Each structure stands twice: as C-alpha cells, then as structure tokens.
Amino acid sequence: MTELIRLTDVTKVYQGGITGALNGVSLAVEKGEFTAIMGPSGSGKSTMLNLVAGLDRPTSGTVVVGGTDLGKLGEAGSARFRRDHIGFVFQFFYLLPNLTALENVLIPAQLKGGAATGRGHELLEQLGIKDVADRYPARLSGGQQQRVAIARALINNPTLLLADEPTGALDTQSGEQVMEVLGGLNGGGQTILLVTHDAKLATRHAARVISVMDGKIVDDARLESPERAPSDVIRVRGEEATR
Ligand SMILES: Nc1ncnc2c1ncn2[C@@H]1O[C@H](COP(=O)(O)OP(=O)(O)O)[C@@H](O)[C@H]1O
Ligand SMILES: [Mg+2]
C-alpha cells in the first residue's frame, strides 16, 4: 500500500483563537482509502481538510501529501499543488450560475490549459447526470448540482478527492445518492477524505471512520464491509425526476 497523506503532530491555532482548532493530530491515509471524518461542529474537521488541501498551513507539525511537505511550498507552489492533486467538494456547490453543467465541469481543465470536453461528458455519464449537461444550475436539483460539483472536482484526475459535508445541504435521498457516487468512485480507486456529521452515511459508505473532538482524534475505526457501489458503473438508485 502506498501512503498518500501523513499528518504529524499537527496543531492549528487561528489568530485570536484561545484554544487550538487542532491539537496534536497525527494521521496516515493510504492511497485508495475512503475515510470519513466525523465530529461535532467546531471540532476541527474543516481545518483538517483545509490543511490537507494546502489551503492553510499548520501552526506546528507537518502535512505531507503524495510525498510533498505542504509547509515547504510557497503561495504559487501551493496553488499548483492544489490544481494538480486536489479535488474539493463543499456543502454548497458553488457552481457558476451563468455556465451550463458541462461548462462548470470543464473550468478546472481550462485553468490548466487543456480541453477536456470528452472527459467532461464521460464524468457526467459516470455520475448519472449526462442528460443535464446543457442545463444551467438553477434548473438542477440539489443532488444534481452536487454531482456536477463532484465531476468538476474530478476533471483534472486529482490524486485526492476532499469533500467537506457534501450532503449537508441535501435531503436524505439526494445525500444517499451522492454518497453512492463517492463509494463508486472509491471502488474505481479514487482516494477520498470526507467530512460528515451523519454517522449513518459515514458507516454505510466509508471504510474508515475517524472521530474528532476538540481538535483531537478520539477514534479511528476500520469497518469490515461498507456498502459499496460497483466500480465500473455507478448506479444511482431512485434517480429523482428531472425538472
Ligand atoms: N478562519 C478562522 N479563524 C478563526 N477561528 C477559526 C477559523 N476557522 C475555524 N475556526 C475555529 O476553529 C475551530 C474548528 O473549526 P472547524 O475546523 O471549522 O470545525 P468543524 O469543521 O469541525 O465545524 C472552531 O472553534 C472555529 O470557530
Ligand atoms: Mg466544518
């Protein structure tokens, strides 16, 4: 197994913060793992994800992703690292309203200077939303918008997919579909680090659940057999009627 992420004694104290957002976190994640991070609001989950993405720096300790010590990267190096290795999905989808679903998906590829229309269509098909390629976000359901955001995060074939509460703004059924999509991607080999505070979703879909409390890891459990979608095709159950 290849190690992809290693946090060593990571502490993060925000300016003005009285206690640390993270307090001595050490963690290793292998390539191909589907890990869920759980914990109450304010426990440091987003901080952890942001450090792994190179969006922020630890106050002390090291964050190494794919052999790169992120603390040693400057601003430009950090931006390049994110562009080349990280796909990030958020609770709110942040799609550009004046671009179609497909155009949204293609943005990161264009920023990288490549055309990737074929790959974009392929991803939309894989995520079960190829029929809405030409629609604008306002005409998509929440679940569809999040799948567009996931496709956008994947267009540059990131080493690591990070998702911060990707089901937080979705109803139960759409949330379940998004988790099935993530499970299917992981079945195809995608490493995923996900933040959720839905224990049911975490244990049903991720293979490893890490619990965080007050900026510390308090539990790290590998699950026997999470429900996984087949790796070649992602079947989305109970597809919602398109509006
Ligand atoms: N940019 C920031 N500046 C100051 N404090 C922050 C900032 N971001 C997060 N915090 C604080 O750090 C702690 C952890 O936050 P966060 O990582 O967002 O938790 P979670 O994602 O688990 O809800 C909280 O106490 C929060 O208020
Ligand atoms: Mg958060």
PDB file of C-alpha atoms and ligand atoms in Angstrom:
ATOM      1  CA  MET A   1       0.000   0.000   0.000  1.00  0.00           C
ATOM      2  CA  THR A   2       1.170   3.477  -0.771  1.00  0.00           C
ATOM      3  CA  GLU A   3       0.823   6.198   1.785  1.00  0.00           C
ATOM      4  CA  LEU A   4      -0.847   9.307   0.427  1.00  0.00           C
ATOM      5  CA  ILE A   5      -1.388  11.569   3.440  1.00  0.00           C
ATOM      6  CA  ARG A   6       0.622  11.910   6.628  1.00  0.00           C
ATOM      7  CA  LEU A   7      -0.115  14.442   9.334  1.00  0.00           C
ATOM      8  CA  THR A   8       2.475  14.512  12.100  1.00  0.00           C
ATOM      9  CA  ASP A   9       1.660  16.220  15.377  1.00  0.00           C
ATOM     10  CA  VAL A  10      -0.345  18.920  13.625  1.00  0.00           C
ATOM     11  CA  THR A  11      -1.532  21.882  15.615  1.00  0.00           C
ATOM     12  CA  LYS A  12      -3.534  24.785  14.253  1.00  0.00           C
ATOM     13  CA  VAL A  13      -4.220  27.882  16.270  1.00  0.00           C
ATOM     14  CA  TYR A  14      -6.120  30.593  14.434  1.00  0.00           C
ATOM     15  CA  GLN A  15      -5.256  34.169  15.089  1.00  0.00           C
ATOM     16  CA  GLY A  16      -7.336  35.317  18.025  1.00  0.00           C
ATOM     17  CA  GLY A  17      -8.255  31.727  18.856  1.00  0.00           C
ATOM     18  CA  ILE A  18      -7.959  30.865  22.531  1.00  0.00           C
ATOM     19  CA  THR A  19      -7.735  27.111  22.087  1.00  0.00           C
ATOM     20  CA  GLY A  20      -6.291  25.304  19.093  1.00  0.00           C
ATOM     21  CA  ALA A  21      -8.597  24.228  16.274  1.00  0.00           C
ATOM     22  CA  LEU A  22      -6.326  21.163  16.008  1.00  0.00           C
ATOM     23  CA  ASN A  23      -4.226  19.932  18.900  1.00  0.00           C
ATOM     24  CA  GLY A  24      -1.534  17.422  18.015  1.00  0.00           C
ATOM     25  CA  VAL A  25      -3.181  15.419  15.251  1.00  0.00           C
ATOM     26  CA  SER A  26      -1.235  12.557  13.664  1.00  0.00           C
ATOM     27  CA  LEU A  27      -2.778  10.525  10.907  1.00  0.00           C
ATOM     28  CA  ALA A  28      -1.778   8.425   7.904  1.00  0.00           C
ATOM     29  CA  VAL A  29      -4.049   7.672   4.962  1.00  0.00           C
ATOM     30  CA  GLU A  30      -3.234   5.115   2.268  1.00  0.00           C
ATOM     31  CA  LYS A  31      -3.887   5.588  -1.405  1.00  0.00           C
ATOM     32  CA  GLY A  32      -7.291   4.156  -2.306  1.00  0.00           C
ATOM     33  CA  GLU A  33      -8.866   4.617   1.128  1.00  0.00           C
ATOM     34  CA  PHE A  34     -12.334   6.073   1.664  1.00  0.00           C
ATOM     35  CA  THR A  35     -12.106   7.812   5.023  1.00  0.00           C
ATOM     36  CA  ALA A  36     -14.844   9.725   6.789  1.00  0.00           C
ATOM     37  CA  ILE A  37     -14.051  12.316   9.437  1.00  0.00           C
ATOM     38  CA  MET A  38     -16.807  12.791  11.974  1.00  0.00           C
ATOM     39  CA  GLY A  39     -17.226  15.094  14.917  1.00  0.00           C
ATOM     40  CA  PRO A  40     -19.371  17.856  16.368  1.00  0.00           C
ATOM     41  CA  SER A  41     -19.467  21.345  14.934  1.00  0.00           C
ATOM     42  CA  GLY A  42     -16.278  23.252  15.723  1.00  0.00           C
ATOM     43  CA  SER A  43     -14.200  20.119  16.395  1.00  0.00           C
ATOM     44  CA  GLY A  44     -11.677  20.931  13.656  1.00  0.00           C
ATOM     45  CA  LYS A  45     -12.889  18.829  10.715  1.00  0.00           C
ATOM     46  CA  SER A  46     -12.802  21.573   8.088  1.00  0.00           C
ATOM     47  CA  THR A  47      -9.485  22.800   9.433  1.00  0.00           C
ATOM     48  CA  MET A  48      -8.055  19.321   8.872  1.00  0.00           C
ATOM     49  CA  LEU A  49      -9.348  19.149   5.311  1.00  0.00           C
ATOM     50  CA  ASN A  50      -8.082  22.644   4.510  1.00  0.00           C
ATOM     51  CA  LEU A  51      -4.601  21.739   5.736  1.00  0.00           C
ATOM     52  CA  VAL A  52      -4.560  18.573   3.616  1.00  0.00           C
ATOM     53  CA  ALA A  53      -5.660  20.642   0.611  1.00  0.00           C
ATOM     54  CA  GLY A  54      -2.846  23.113   1.178  1.00  0.00           C
ATOM     55  CA  LEU A  55      -5.418  25.884   1.614  1.00  0.00           C
ATOM     56  CA  ASP A  56      -3.997  26.660   5.033  1.00  0.00           C
ATOM     57  CA  ARG A  57      -0.813  25.948   6.994  1.00  0.00           C
ATOM     58  CA  PRO A  58      -0.398  24.277  10.350  1.00  0.00           C
ATOM     59  CA  THR A  59       0.881  26.338  13.279  1.00  0.00           C
ATOM     60  CA  SER A  60       3.207  23.430  14.034  1.00  0.00           C
ATOM     61  CA  GLY A  61       3.676  19.901  12.772  1.00  0.00           C
ATOM     62  CA  THR A  62       3.859  18.684   9.187  1.00  0.00           C
ATOM     63  CA  VAL A  63       1.361  17.825   6.476  1.00  0.00           C
ATOM     64  CA  VAL A  64       2.756  15.606   3.726  1.00  0.00           C
ATOM     65  CA  VAL A  65       0.586  14.693   0.741  1.00  0.00           C
ATOM     66  CA  GLY A  66       1.909  12.444  -2.015  1.00  0.00           C
ATOM     67  CA  GLY A  67       5.433  12.912  -0.682  1.00  0.00           C
ATOM     68  CA  THR A  68       5.225  16.712  -0.740  1.00  0.00           C
ATOM     69  CA  ASP A  69       5.647  18.606   2.512  1.00  0.00           C
ATOM     70  CA  LEU A  70       2.971  21.262   2.056  1.00  0.00           C
ATOM     71  CA  GLY A  71       4.579  23.528   4.648  1.00  0.00           C
ATOM     72  CA  LYS A  72       7.558  23.917   2.331  1.00  0.00           C
ATOM     73  CA  LEU A  73       5.500  25.211  -0.593  1.00  0.00           C
ATOM     74  CA  GLY A  74       5.167  28.905  -1.274  1.00  0.00           C
ATOM     75  CA  GLU A  75       1.930  30.524  -2.409  1.00  0.00           C
ATOM     76  CA  ALA A  76       2.420  29.620  -6.082  1.00  0.00           C
ATOM     77  CA  GLY A  77       3.648  26.116  -5.314  1.00  0.00           C
ATOM     78  CA  SER A  78       0.683  25.585  -3.081  1.00  0.00           C
ATOM     79  CA  ALA A  79      -1.747  26.704  -5.787  1.00  0.00           C
ATOM     80  CA  ARG A  80      -0.048  24.413  -8.298  1.00  0.00           C
ATOM     81  CA  PHE A  81      -0.197  21.513  -5.847  1.00  0.00           C
ATOM     82  CA  ARG A  82      -3.951  22.012  -5.414  1.00  0.00           C
ATOM     83  CA  ARG A  83      -4.567  22.315  -9.124  1.00  0.00           C
ATOM     84  CA  ASP A  84      -2.609  19.161  -9.914  1.00  0.00           C
ATOM     85  CA  HIS A  85      -3.532  16.920  -6.998  1.00  0.00           C
ATOM     86  CA  ILE A  86      -6.655  18.011  -5.145  1.00  0.00           C
ATOM     87  CA  GLY A  87     -10.332  17.921  -5.995  1.00  0.00           C
ATOM     88  CA  PHE A  88     -12.503  19.698  -3.421  1.00  0.00           C
ATOM     89  CA  VAL A  89     -16.262  19.451  -2.936  1.00  0.00           C
ATOM     90  CA  PHE A  90     -18.140  21.646  -0.479  1.00  0.00           C
ATOM     91  CA  GLN A  91     -21.505  21.647   1.264  1.00  0.00           C
ATOM     92  CA  PHE A  92     -22.777  24.390  -1.039  1.00  0.00           C
ATOM     93  CA  PHE A  93     -21.968  23.527  -4.598  1.00  0.00           C
ATOM     94  CA  TYR A  94     -20.554  26.862  -5.776  1.00  0.00           C
ATOM     95  CA  LEU A  95     -21.457  26.314  -9.411  1.00  0.00           C
ATOM     96  CA  LEU A  96     -21.247  29.358 -11.654  1.00  0.00           C
ATOM     97  CA  PRO A  97     -24.878  30.221 -12.460  1.00  0.00           C
ATOM     98  CA  ASN A  98     -24.247  31.533 -15.958  1.00  0.00           C
ATOM     99  CA  LEU A  99     -22.465  28.391 -17.143  1.00  0.00           C
ATOM    100  CA  THR A 100     -24.089  25.069 -18.032  1.00  0.00           C
ATOM    101  CA  ALA A 101     -23.392  21.903 -16.042  1.00  0.00           C
ATOM    102  CA  LEU A 102     -20.791  20.752 -18.562  1.00  0.00           C
ATOM    103  CA  GLU A 103     -19.159  24.191 -18.733  1.00  0.00           C
ATOM    104  CA  ASN A 104     -18.876  24.226 -14.939  1.00  0.00           C
ATOM    105  CA  VAL A 105     -17.225  20.806 -15.004  1.00  0.00           C
ATOM    106  CA  LEU A 106     -14.674  21.976 -17.566  1.00  0.00           C
ATOM    107  CA  ILE A 107     -13.486  25.088 -15.673  1.00  0.00           C
ATOM    108  CA  PRO A 108     -10.532  23.476 -13.836  1.00  0.00           C
ATOM    109  CA  ALA A 109      -9.340  21.838 -17.052  1.00  0.00           C
ATOM    110  CA  GLN A 110      -9.418  25.188 -18.830  1.00  0.00           C
ATOM    111  CA  LEU A 111      -7.495  26.810 -15.988  1.00  0.00           C
ATOM    112  CA  LYS A 112      -4.903  24.116 -16.501  1.00  0.00           C
ATOM    113  CA  GLY A 113      -4.819  24.986 -20.190  1.00  0.00           C
ATOM    114  CA  GLY A 114      -6.358  21.845 -21.631  1.00  0.00           C
ATOM    115  CA  ALA A 115      -9.558  20.941 -23.425  1.00  0.00           C
ATOM    116  CA  ALA A 116     -11.336  18.078 -21.748  1.00  0.00           C
ATOM    117  CA  THR A 117     -14.811  18.025 -23.261  1.00  0.00           C
ATOM    118  CA  GLY A 118     -14.693  14.264 -23.809  1.00  0.00           C
ATOM    119  CA  ARG A 119     -13.645  13.606 -20.240  1.00  0.00           C
ATOM    120  CA  GLY A 120     -16.343  16.026 -19.041  1.00  0.00           C
ATOM    121  CA  HIS A 121     -19.076  14.106 -20.827  1.00  0.00           C
ATOM    122  CA  GLU A 122     -17.629  10.859 -19.540  1.00  0.00           C
ATOM    123  CA  LEU A 123     -17.763  12.087 -15.946  1.00  0.00           C
ATOM    124  CA  LEU A 124     -21.328  13.363 -16.297  1.00  0.00           C
ATOM    125  CA  GLU A 125     -22.323   9.967 -17.624  1.00  0.00           C
ATOM    126  CA  GLN A 126     -20.458   8.150 -14.858  1.00  0.00           C
ATOM    127  CA  LEU A 127     -22.189  10.274 -12.237  1.00  0.00           C
ATOM    128  CA  GLY A 128     -25.603   9.670 -13.762  1.00  0.00           C
ATOM    129  CA  ILE A 129     -26.263  13.216 -14.958  1.00  0.00           C
ATOM    130  CA  LYS A 130     -25.353  13.168 -18.644  1.00  0.00           C
ATOM    131  CA  ASP A 131     -28.860  14.284 -19.591  1.00  0.00           C
ATOM    132  CA  VAL A 132     -28.425  17.613 -17.840  1.00  0.00           C
ATOM    133  CA  ALA A 133     -25.074  18.567 -19.432  1.00  0.00           C
ATOM    134  CA  ASP A 134     -26.549  21.638 -21.128  1.00  0.00           C
ATOM    135  CA  ARG A 135     -28.682  22.853 -18.245  1.00  0.00           C
ATOM    136  CA  TYR A 136     -27.891  25.802 -16.047  1.00  0.00           C
ATOM    137  CA  PRO A 137     -27.512  25.184 -12.289  1.00  0.00           C
ATOM    138  CA  ALA A 138     -30.820  26.901 -11.470  1.00  0.00           C
ATOM    139  CA  ARG A 139     -32.579  24.126 -13.374  1.00  0.00           C
ATOM    140  CA  LEU A 140     -30.866  21.289 -11.495  1.00  0.00           C
ATOM    141  CA  SER A 141     -31.893  19.659  -8.224  1.00  0.00           C
ATOM    142  CA  GLY A 142     -29.523  19.949  -5.252  1.00  0.00           C
ATOM    143  CA  GLY A 143     -28.329  16.391  -5.732  1.00  0.00           C
ATOM    144  CA  GLN A 144     -27.660  17.003  -9.412  1.00  0.00           C
ATOM    145  CA  GLN A 145     -25.784  20.208  -8.616  1.00  0.00           C
ATOM    146  CA  GLN A 146     -23.581  18.382  -6.135  1.00  0.00           C
ATOM    147  CA  ARG A 147     -22.825  15.682  -8.720  1.00  0.00           C
ATOM    148  CA  VAL A 148     -21.832  18.422 -11.168  1.00  0.00           C
ATOM    149  CA  ALA A 149     -19.545  19.814  -8.462  1.00  0.00           C
ATOM    150  CA  ILE A 150     -18.047  16.345  -7.966  1.00  0.00           C
ATOM    151  CA  ALA A 151     -17.459  15.983 -11.709  1.00  0.00           C
ATOM    152  CA  ARG A 152     -15.781  19.397 -11.687  1.00  0.00           C
ATOM    153  CA  ALA A 153     -13.557  18.275  -8.795  1.00  0.00           C
ATOM    154  CA  LEU A 154     -12.545  15.193 -10.788  1.00  0.00           C
ATOM    155  CA  ILE A 155     -11.926  16.711 -14.213  1.00  0.00           C
ATOM    156  CA  ASN A 156      -8.167  17.022 -13.673  1.00  0.00           C
ATOM    157  CA  ASN A 157      -7.912  13.491 -12.244  1.00  0.00           C
ATOM    158  CA  PRO A 158      -6.869  14.540  -8.737  1.00  0.00           C
ATOM    159  CA  THR A 159      -4.786  12.246  -6.560  1.00  0.00           C
ATOM    160  CA  LEU A 160      -7.131  13.015  -3.715  1.00  0.00           C
ATOM    161  CA  LEU A 161     -10.796  13.960  -3.515  1.00  0.00           C
ATOM    162  CA  LEU A 162     -11.738  16.015  -0.461  1.00  0.00           C
ATOM    163  CA  ALA A 163     -15.375  16.582   0.449  1.00  0.00           C
ATOM    164  CA  ASP A 164     -16.485  18.830   3.308  1.00  0.00           C
ATOM    165  CA  GLU A 165     -20.056  17.917   4.295  1.00  0.00           C
ATOM    166  CA  PRO A 166     -21.083  17.261   0.684  1.00  0.00           C
ATOM    167  CA  THR A 167     -24.507  16.026   1.773  1.00  0.00           C
ATOM    168  CA  GLY A 168     -25.086  18.775   4.337  1.00  0.00           C
ATOM    169  CA  ALA A 169     -27.402  20.783   2.119  1.00  0.00           C
ATOM    170  CA  LEU A 170     -29.226  17.822   0.604  1.00  0.00           C
ATOM    171  CA  ASP A 171     -32.342  15.873   1.511  1.00  0.00           C
ATOM    172  CA  THR A 172     -31.822  12.297   2.705  1.00  0.00           C
ATOM    173  CA  GLN A 173     -32.346  10.657  -0.662  1.00  0.00           C
ATOM    174  CA  SER A 174     -30.074  13.021  -2.616  1.00  0.00           C
ATOM    175  CA  GLY A 175     -27.482  12.720   0.136  1.00  0.00           C
ATOM    176  CA  GLU A 176     -27.616   8.957  -0.166  1.00  0.00           C
ATOM    177  CA  GLN A 177     -27.139   9.235  -3.945  1.00  0.00           C
ATOM    178  CA  VAL A 178     -24.134  11.495  -3.556  1.00  0.00           C
ATOM    179  CA  MET A 179     -22.600   9.031  -1.091  1.00  0.00           C
ATOM    180  CA  GLU A 180     -23.239   6.187  -3.535  1.00  0.00           C
ATOM    181  CA  VAL A 181     -21.458   8.195  -6.205  1.00  0.00           C
ATOM    182  CA  LEU A 182     -18.483   8.677  -3.881  1.00  0.00           C
ATOM    183  CA  GLY A 183     -18.486   4.979  -2.978  1.00  0.00           C
ATOM    184  CA  GLY A 184     -18.459   4.074  -6.665  1.00  0.00           C
ATOM    185  CA  LEU A 185     -15.580   6.432  -7.357  1.00  0.00           C
ATOM    186  CA  ASN A 186     -13.649   4.889  -4.489  1.00  0.00           C
ATOM    187  CA  GLY A 187     -14.435   1.451  -5.918  1.00  0.00           C
ATOM    188  CA  GLY A 188     -12.662   2.683  -9.049  1.00  0.00           C
ATOM    189  CA  GLY A 189      -9.598   3.538  -6.969  1.00  0.00           C
ATOM    190  CA  GLN A 190     -10.220   7.176  -6.014  1.00  0.00           C
ATOM    191  CA  THR A 191      -8.840   8.142  -2.600  1.00  0.00           C
ATOM    192  CA  ILE A 192     -11.488  10.115  -0.703  1.00  0.00           C
ATOM    193  CA  LEU A 193     -11.359  12.044   2.533  1.00  0.00           C
ATOM    194  CA  LEU A 194     -14.836  13.129   3.553  1.00  0.00           C
ATOM    195  CA  VAL A 195     -16.197  15.206   6.397  1.00  0.00           C
ATOM    196  CA  THR A 196     -19.704  14.468   7.551  1.00  0.00           C
ATOM    197  CA  HIS A 197     -21.645  14.602  10.743  1.00  0.00           C
ATOM    198  CA  ASP A 198     -24.045  11.946   9.573  1.00  0.00           C
ATOM    199  CA  ALA A 199     -22.866   8.757  11.308  1.00  0.00           C
ATOM    200  CA  LYS A 200     -25.210   6.593   9.288  1.00  0.00           C
ATOM    201  CA  LEU A 201     -23.871   7.819   5.960  1.00  0.00           C
ATOM    202  CA  ALA A 202     -20.279   7.549   7.182  1.00  0.00           C
ATOM    203  CA  THR A 203     -20.505   3.975   8.394  1.00  0.00           C
ATOM    204  CA  ARG A 204     -22.547   2.837   5.437  1.00  0.00           C
ATOM    205  CA  HIS A 205     -20.218   4.136   2.763  1.00  0.00           C
ATOM    206  CA  ALA A 206     -16.726   4.777   4.098  1.00  0.00           C
ATOM    207  CA  ALA A 207     -14.286   2.029   5.027  1.00  0.00           C
ATOM    208  CA  ARG A 208     -12.700   4.026   7.817  1.00  0.00           C
ATOM    209  CA  VAL A 209     -14.274   6.460  10.247  1.00  0.00           C
ATOM    210  CA  ILE A 210     -12.169   8.906  12.223  1.00  0.00           C
ATOM    211  CA  SER A 211     -13.798  10.780  15.081  1.00  0.00           C
ATOM    212  CA  VAL A 212     -12.558  14.205  16.038  1.00  0.00           C
ATOM    213  CA  MET A 213     -13.328  16.071  19.244  1.00  0.00           C
ATOM    214  CA  ASP A 214     -11.862  19.386  20.389  1.00  0.00           C
ATOM    215  CA  GLY A 215      -9.180  19.229  17.724  1.00  0.00           C
ATOM    216  CA  LYS A 216      -8.035  15.719  18.583  1.00  0.00           C
ATOM    217  CA  ILE A 217      -8.593  12.317  17.021  1.00  0.00           C
ATOM    218  CA  VAL A 218     -10.505  10.295  19.583  1.00  0.00           C
ATOM    219  CA  ASP A 219     -11.340   7.244  17.486  1.00  0.00           C
ATOM    220  CA  ASP A 220     -10.139   5.639  14.251  1.00  0.00           C
ATOM    221  CA  ALA A 221     -12.144   2.639  13.090  1.00  0.00           C
ATOM    222  CA  ARG A 222     -11.781   0.491  10.011  1.00  0.00           C
ATOM    223  CA  LEU A 223     -15.089  -1.030   9.044  1.00  0.00           C
ATOM    224  CA  GLU A 224     -15.477  -4.573   7.817  1.00  0.00           C
ATOM    225  CA  SER A 225     -17.807  -4.179   4.883  1.00  0.00           C
ATOM    226  CA  PRO A 226     -19.222  -0.819   3.984  1.00  0.00           C
ATOM    227  CA  GLU A 227     -21.828  -0.909   1.257  1.00  0.00           C
ATOM    228  CA  ARG A 228     -20.034  -0.202  -1.986  1.00  0.00           C
ATOM    229  CA  ALA A 229     -21.326   0.646  -5.404  1.00  0.00           C
ATOM    230  CA  PRO A 230     -19.854  -1.398  -8.267  1.00  0.00           C
ATOM    231  CA  SER A 231     -16.617   0.063  -9.502  1.00  0.00           C
ATOM    232  CA  ASP A 232     -17.232   0.187 -13.244  1.00  0.00           C
ATOM    233  CA  VAL A 233     -20.651   1.791 -13.350  1.00  0.00           C
ATOM    234  CA  ILE A 234     -22.134   3.961 -10.677  1.00  0.00           C
ATOM    235  CA  ARG A 235     -25.771   3.163 -10.332  1.00  0.00           C
ATOM    236  CA  VAL A 236     -27.721   5.866  -8.687  1.00  0.00           C
ATOM    237  CA  ARG A 237     -30.781   4.443  -7.036  1.00  0.00           C
ATOM    238  CA  GLY A 238     -34.086   6.256  -7.179  1.00  0.00           C
ATOM    239  CA  GLU A 239     -32.920   8.976  -9.547  1.00  0.00           C
ATOM    240  CA  GLU A 240     -35.073  11.991  -8.880  1.00  0.00           C
ATOM    241  CA  ALA A 241     -37.356  13.175 -11.633  1.00  0.00           C
ATOM    242  CA  THR A 242     -35.628  15.857 -13.659  1.00  0.00           C
ATOM    243  CA  ARG A 243     -37.355  19.163 -13.546  1.00  0.00           C
TER     244      ARG A 243
HETATM  245  N1  LIG B   1     -10.596  31.223   9.959  1.00  0.00           N
HETATM  246  C1  LIG B   1     -10.779  31.027  11.260  1.00  0.00           C
HETATM  247  N2  LIG B   1     -10.411  31.960  12.163  1.00  0.00           N
HETATM  248  C2  LIG B   1     -10.575  31.776  13.493  1.00  0.00           C
HETATM  249  N3  LIG B   1     -11.107  30.653  14.031  1.00  0.00           N
HETATM  250  C3  LIG B   1     -11.488  29.676  13.184  1.00  0.00           C
HETATM  251  C4  LIG B   1     -11.354  29.822  11.759  1.00  0.00           C
HETATM  252  N4  LIG B   1     -11.821  28.687  11.179  1.00  0.00           N
HETATM  253  C5  LIG B   1     -12.237  27.891  12.183  1.00  0.00           C
HETATM  254  N5  LIG B   1     -12.037  28.481  13.378  1.00  0.00           N
HETATM  255  C6  LIG B   1     -12.327  27.880  14.688  1.00  0.00           C
HETATM  256  O1  LIG B   1     -11.607  26.658  14.793  1.00  0.00           O
HETATM  257  C7  LIG B   1     -12.414  25.654  15.389  1.00  0.00           C
HETATM  258  C8  LIG B   1     -12.569  24.480  14.419  1.00  0.00           C
HETATM  259  O2  LIG B   1     -13.299  24.911  13.301  1.00  0.00           O
HETATM  260  P1  LIG B   1     -13.634  23.988  12.055  1.00  0.00           P
HETATM  261  O3  LIG B   1     -12.407  23.305  11.614  1.00  0.00           O
HETATM  262  O4  LIG B   1     -14.351  24.827  11.070  1.00  0.00           O
HETATM  263  O5  LIG B   1     -14.618  22.929  12.732  1.00  0.00           O
HETATM  264  P2  LIG B   1     -15.686  21.950  12.055  1.00  0.00           P
HETATM  265  O6  LIG B   1     -15.442  21.902  10.598  1.00  0.00           O
HETATM  266  O7  LIG B   1     -15.458  20.632  12.746  1.00  0.00           O
HETATM  267  O8  LIG B   1     -17.036  22.501  12.405  1.00  0.00           O
HETATM  268  C9  LIG B   1     -13.723  26.312  15.788  1.00  0.00           C
HETATM  269  O9  LIG B   1     -13.624  26.709  17.096  1.00  0.00           O
HETATM  270  C10 LIG B   1     -13.785  27.507  14.856  1.00  0.00           C
HETATM  271  O10 LIG B   1     -14.514  28.544  15.434  1.00  0.00           O
HETATM  272 MG    MG B   2     -16.709  22.373   9.022  1.00  0.00          MG
END
